[in-house]
Short mmCIF file of C-alpha atoms in Angstrom, two decimals:
data_model
loop_
_atom_site.label_atom_id
_atom_site.label_comp_id
_atom_site.label_asym_id
_atom_site.label_seq_id
_atom_site.Cartn_x
_atom_site.Cartn_y
_atom_site.Cartn_z
CA MET A 1 0.00 0.00 0.00
CA ASP A 2 1.38 3.39 -1.06
CA ILE A 3 0.40 5.80 1.69
CA TYR A 4 1.74 8.73 -0.36
CA LYS A 5 -0.27 7.96 -3.49
CA ILE A 6 -2.08 10.98 -4.91
CA ASN A 7 -5.39 9.97 -6.48
CA ASP A 8 -7.45 11.36 -9.31
CA VAL A 9 -10.58 12.50 -7.48
CA ALA A 10 -12.78 11.60 -10.45
CA LYS A 11 -11.60 8.01 -10.29
CA LEU A 12 -12.35 7.87 -6.56
CA ILE A 13 -15.94 8.92 -7.23
CA GLU A 14 -16.81 7.23 -10.54
CA GLY A 15 -19.30 4.40 -10.17
CA ASN A 16 -20.22 5.39 -6.62
CA SER A 17 -23.84 6.48 -6.64
CA TYR A 18 -23.73 8.37 -3.35
CA VAL A 19 -20.76 9.95 -1.60
CA GLY A 20 -23.05 12.65 -0.19
CA ARG A 21 -21.47 16.05 0.31
CA GLY A 22 -17.77 16.60 -0.28
CA ILE A 23 -15.01 19.13 0.44
CA ILE A 24 -11.69 19.34 -1.40
CA ILE A 25 -8.86 21.69 -0.37
CA GLY A 26 -5.34 21.87 -1.78
CA LYS A 27 -2.77 23.67 -3.92
CA THR A 28 -2.38 23.62 -7.69
CA ALA A 29 0.54 21.75 -9.22
CA ASP A 30 2.35 24.97 -10.14
CA GLY A 31 2.09 26.21 -6.54
CA LYS A 32 0.35 29.42 -7.57
CA LYS A 33 -3.23 28.90 -6.40
CA ALA A 34 -5.27 27.54 -3.52
CA CYS A 35 -8.18 25.29 -4.42
CA SER A 36 -11.38 25.00 -2.40
CA ALA A 37 -14.30 22.96 -3.66
CA TYR A 38 -17.65 21.84 -2.30
CA PHE A 39 -20.36 19.66 -3.84
CA ILE A 40 -23.73 18.37 -2.71
CA MET A 41 -25.74 15.32 -3.70
CA GLY A 42 -29.24 14.24 -2.74
CA ARG A 43 -31.64 11.31 -2.88
CA SER A 44 -34.91 12.84 -1.62
CA ALA A 45 -37.01 15.43 -3.41
CA ASN A 46 -36.33 17.86 -0.55
CA SER A 47 -32.56 17.46 -0.89
CA ARG A 48 -32.61 17.71 -4.66
CA ASN A 49 -34.60 20.93 -4.59
CA ARG A 50 -31.49 23.10 -4.17
CA VAL A 51 -29.05 25.35 -5.98
CA PHE A 52 -25.87 27.18 -5.01
CA THR A 53 -25.84 30.96 -5.12
CA VAL A 54 -22.99 33.43 -4.54
CA GLU A 55 -23.59 36.60 -2.56
CA ASN A 56 -20.72 38.96 -1.72
CA GLY A 57 -18.20 36.18 -2.14
CA ALA A 58 -20.06 33.77 0.14
CA VAL A 59 -21.75 30.62 -1.17
CA TYR A 60 -25.22 29.63 -0.02
CA THR A 61 -27.55 26.71 -0.64
CA LYS A 62 -30.98 27.96 -1.64
CA PRO A 63 -34.26 26.27 -2.63
CA PHE A 64 -34.68 25.88 -6.37
CA ASP A 65 -38.45 25.88 -5.97
CA PRO A 66 -39.38 27.50 -2.61
CA SER A 67 -42.92 26.11 -2.82
CA LYS A 68 -41.59 22.55 -2.54
CA VAL A 69 -39.39 22.99 0.55
CA GLU A 70 -40.32 20.42 3.22
CA ASP A 71 -37.66 20.90 5.92
CA PRO A 72 -35.07 23.67 5.45
CA SER A 73 -33.15 23.04 8.68
CA LEU A 74 -30.41 20.77 7.29
CA ILE A 75 -30.35 21.76 3.62
CA ILE A 76 -30.30 25.58 3.60
CA TYR A 77 -27.12 27.21 4.91
CA ALA A 78 -24.00 29.24 4.13
CA ALA A 79 -21.48 26.72 2.75
CA ILE A 80 -18.51 29.07 2.22
CA ARG A 81 -17.65 32.29 4.08
CA ARG A 82 -14.50 34.38 4.39
CA LEU A 83 -13.30 35.83 7.68
CA GLN A 84 -10.29 38.10 7.17
CA ASN A 85 -7.55 35.78 5.86
CA HIS A 86 -9.54 32.60 6.52
CA LEU A 87 -11.85 30.82 4.06
CA ILE A 88 -14.37 28.48 5.71
CA VAL A 89 -16.04 25.61 3.83
CA THR A 90 -18.58 23.24 5.40
CA ASN A 91 -21.59 21.03 4.73
CA GLY A 92 -23.97 22.80 7.12
CA ASP A 93 -24.74 25.76 9.32
CA GLN A 94 -21.56 25.07 11.30
CA THR A 95 -20.02 27.49 8.77
CA ASP A 96 -21.54 30.23 10.90
CA THR A 97 -20.43 28.52 14.13
CA ILE A 98 -16.81 28.47 12.93
CA TYR A 99 -17.02 32.04 11.65
CA GLU A 100 -18.39 33.35 14.93
CA GLY A 101 -15.95 31.30 17.02
CA MET A 102 -12.87 32.38 15.10
CA GLU A 103 -14.11 35.97 15.18
CA LYS A 104 -13.97 35.68 18.99
CA GLY A 105 -10.44 34.25 18.91
CA LEU A 106 -11.22 30.53 19.10
CA SER A 107 -9.39 28.06 16.88
CA PHE A 108 -11.11 26.10 14.12
CA ALA A 109 -11.33 22.98 16.32
CA GLU A 110 -12.42 24.92 19.40
CA SER A 111 -15.22 26.57 17.43
CA LEU A 112 -16.66 23.16 16.58
CA THR A 113 -16.81 21.81 20.14
CA SER A 114 -20.39 23.04 20.45
CA ARG A 115 -21.52 21.04 17.41
CA GLN A 116 -21.94 17.37 16.53
CA PHE A 117 -23.26 15.18 13.69
CA GLU A 118 -26.62 15.98 12.13
CA PRO A 119 -29.79 14.79 13.92
CA ASP A 120 -31.08 12.78 10.96
CA ALA A 121 -31.28 9.26 12.42
CA PRO A 122 -30.69 6.58 11.34
CA ASN A 123 -28.03 8.11 9.04
CA LEU A 124 -26.54 10.53 11.61
CA THR A 125 -24.78 12.40 8.82
CA PRO A 126 -21.31 13.67 9.75
CA ARG A 127 -20.57 17.36 9.76
CA ILE A 128 -17.53 17.96 7.56
CA SER A 129 -15.66 21.27 7.60
CA GLY A 130 -12.52 22.88 6.27
CA VAL A 131 -10.67 26.17 6.59
CA LEU A 132 -7.85 27.73 4.60
CA HIS A 133 -5.52 30.10 6.48
CA PHE A 134 -3.82 32.51 4.07
CA ASP A 135 -0.58 34.23 5.09
CA GLU A 136 2.33 35.87 3.25
CA GLY A 137 1.58 34.49 -0.18
CA ASP A 138 0.87 30.94 0.98
CA PHE A 139 -1.62 29.00 3.11
CA ASN A 140 -2.17 25.98 5.29
CA TYR A 141 -5.46 24.28 5.96
CA GLU A 142 -7.46 22.19 8.38
CA MET A 143 -10.28 19.71 7.90
CA SER A 144 -12.71 18.25 10.41
CA ILE A 145 -15.32 15.55 10.67
CA LEU A 146 -17.82 15.18 13.53
CA LYS A 147 -19.47 11.76 13.47
CA SER A 148 -21.51 9.52 15.70
CA ALA A 149 -19.62 7.19 18.02
CA ASP A 150 -22.29 4.49 17.73
CA PRO A 151 -25.48 3.61 15.80
CA GLU A 152 -27.65 5.21 18.47
CA GLY A 153 -25.97 8.62 18.27
CA SER A 154 -25.20 8.63 22.00
CA ALA A 155 -21.84 10.46 21.59
CA CYS A 156 -19.77 12.35 19.03
CA ASN A 157 -16.29 11.53 17.77
CA ARG A 158 -14.29 14.59 16.66
CA TYR A 159 -11.39 14.43 14.21
CA THR A 160 -9.29 17.39 13.03
CA PHE A 161 -6.57 17.18 10.38
CA THR A 162 -3.97 19.90 9.81
CA TYR A 163 -2.04 20.20 6.55
CA PRO A 164 0.69 22.33 5.00
CA SER A 165 -0.01 23.27 1.39
CA LEU A 166 2.07 21.20 -1.05
CA ASN A 167 2.17 21.68 -4.81
CA GLY A 168 -0.33 19.49 -6.64
CA LEU A 169 -1.75 17.93 -3.49
CA GLY A 170 -5.21 18.25 -2.02
CA HIS A 171 -7.37 16.41 0.50
CA PHE A 172 -10.90 15.16 -0.05
CA ILE A 173 -13.41 14.42 2.70
CA HIS A 174 -17.03 13.40 2.12
CA THR A 175 -19.97 12.47 4.29
CA TYR A 176 -20.63 8.89 3.11
CA VAL A 177 -18.71 5.87 1.86
CA CYS A 178 -21.50 4.86 -0.52
CA ASP A 179 -25.27 4.49 -0.66
CA GLY A 180 -27.05 2.30 1.88
CA ASN A 181 -29.74 2.16 4.54
CA PRO A 182 -28.56 3.54 6.86
CA ILE A 183 -25.86 5.22 4.78
CA PRO A 184 -22.33 4.26 5.92
CA THR A 185 -20.40 7.35 6.98
CA PHE A 186 -16.90 8.37 5.92
CA VAL A 187 -14.03 6.57 7.66
CA GLY A 188 -10.32 7.28 7.99
CA GLU A 189 -8.25 10.28 6.95
CA PRO A 190 -9.19 12.66 4.11
CA GLU A 191 -8.10 11.17 0.79
CA ARG A 192 -5.05 12.54 -1.04
CA VAL A 193 -6.04 13.94 -4.46
CA LYS A 194 -4.43 15.76 -7.37
CA ILE A 195 -5.08 19.48 -7.85
CA PRO A 196 -4.44 20.50 -11.49
CA ASN A 197 -3.54 24.04 -12.54
CA ASP A 198 -6.68 24.50 -14.67
CA ILE A 199 -9.88 25.18 -12.72
CA ASN A 200 -12.00 24.25 -15.72
CA GLU A 201 -10.30 20.88 -16.06
CA PHE A 202 -10.71 20.16 -12.36
CA SER A 203 -14.35 21.27 -12.18
CA SER A 204 -15.41 19.44 -15.33
CA SER A 205 -13.74 16.20 -14.26
CA LEU A 206 -15.28 16.33 -10.80
CA TRP A 207 -18.79 17.19 -12.00
CA SER A 208 -18.72 14.48 -14.69
CA ALA A 209 -17.67 11.85 -12.15
CA LEU A 210 -20.54 12.55 -9.74
CA ASP A 211 -23.59 10.30 -10.16
CA LYS A 212 -25.89 11.86 -12.76
CA ASP A 213 -29.07 11.18 -10.78
CA ASN A 214 -27.90 12.27 -7.34
CA LYS A 215 -25.56 15.21 -8.02
CA ILE A 216 -27.05 18.64 -7.33
CA SER A 217 -24.44 21.42 -7.25
CA LEU A 218 -20.70 22.08 -7.36
CA PHE A 219 -18.68 25.16 -6.46
CA VAL A 220 -14.93 25.48 -7.08
CA ARG A 221 -12.75 28.46 -6.17
CA TYR A 222 -9.12 28.98 -7.14
CA THR A 223 -7.39 31.78 -5.21
CA ASP A 224 -4.21 33.32 -6.64
CA LEU A 225 -1.70 33.28 -3.77
CA GLU A 226 0.22 36.29 -5.06
CA THR A 227 -2.65 38.65 -5.91
CA GLY A 228 -5.56 37.21 -3.92
CA LYS A 229 -7.70 37.18 -7.07
CA GLU A 230 -10.45 34.57 -6.96
CA GLU A 231 -11.72 32.53 -9.89
CA ASP A 232 -15.00 30.71 -9.32
CA ILE A 233 -16.92 28.02 -11.15
CA LEU A 234 -20.48 27.24 -10.08
CA ILE A 235 -22.52 24.40 -11.57
CA ASN A 236 -26.15 23.73 -10.67
CA LYS A 237 -28.10 20.76 -12.01
CA ASN A 238 -31.29 22.75 -11.47
CA VAL A 239 -31.29 25.70 -13.86
#
């Protein structure tokens, strides 16, 4: 087993009907840009009734058809927000929890101590989060997963991973291993994946690999480390 293997994220996803929601963070192969990506999938009509929107640089999930919303509590939230030199990416309203905690001087991990997995038994969906810390033309990043310690949801396991940024390397964390009932949740460390220089190549490959029936939306941002300029790609299945 090659523990330093860097995978093609599309090949990790292809043929898997349901990896849920996913976060990818890393640095392009040329070392010039930071990559942050987030996608959502859904099986129910309520979950599929969503789009991504961008407002003042922040990314939100919104209902595609407001008249069909059944329960907005776990599907409508700010997915990406910037706080000074930090870019926060998550799969739920813990984006705001991290933002408010770090604004008060707490660390990324400390900010999440008040949260746990989602209350959607029997799946008990993990909360996955990431943050990029930009400084002096470079960045490092952290990723987190909060998941149930047992099938009953009686306690929460908390895992935080801290990474330097290395050229061409990213890390991929997602909520589920595959489809199921209940759905098996992600296990182990975030997966090592390639980050190409071209945002269009990366976005197209990722979107194409996601299951055609269950994919909903994808957002990818490349941030130029020298200038701070952001390049975004947003893809919504519902248009």
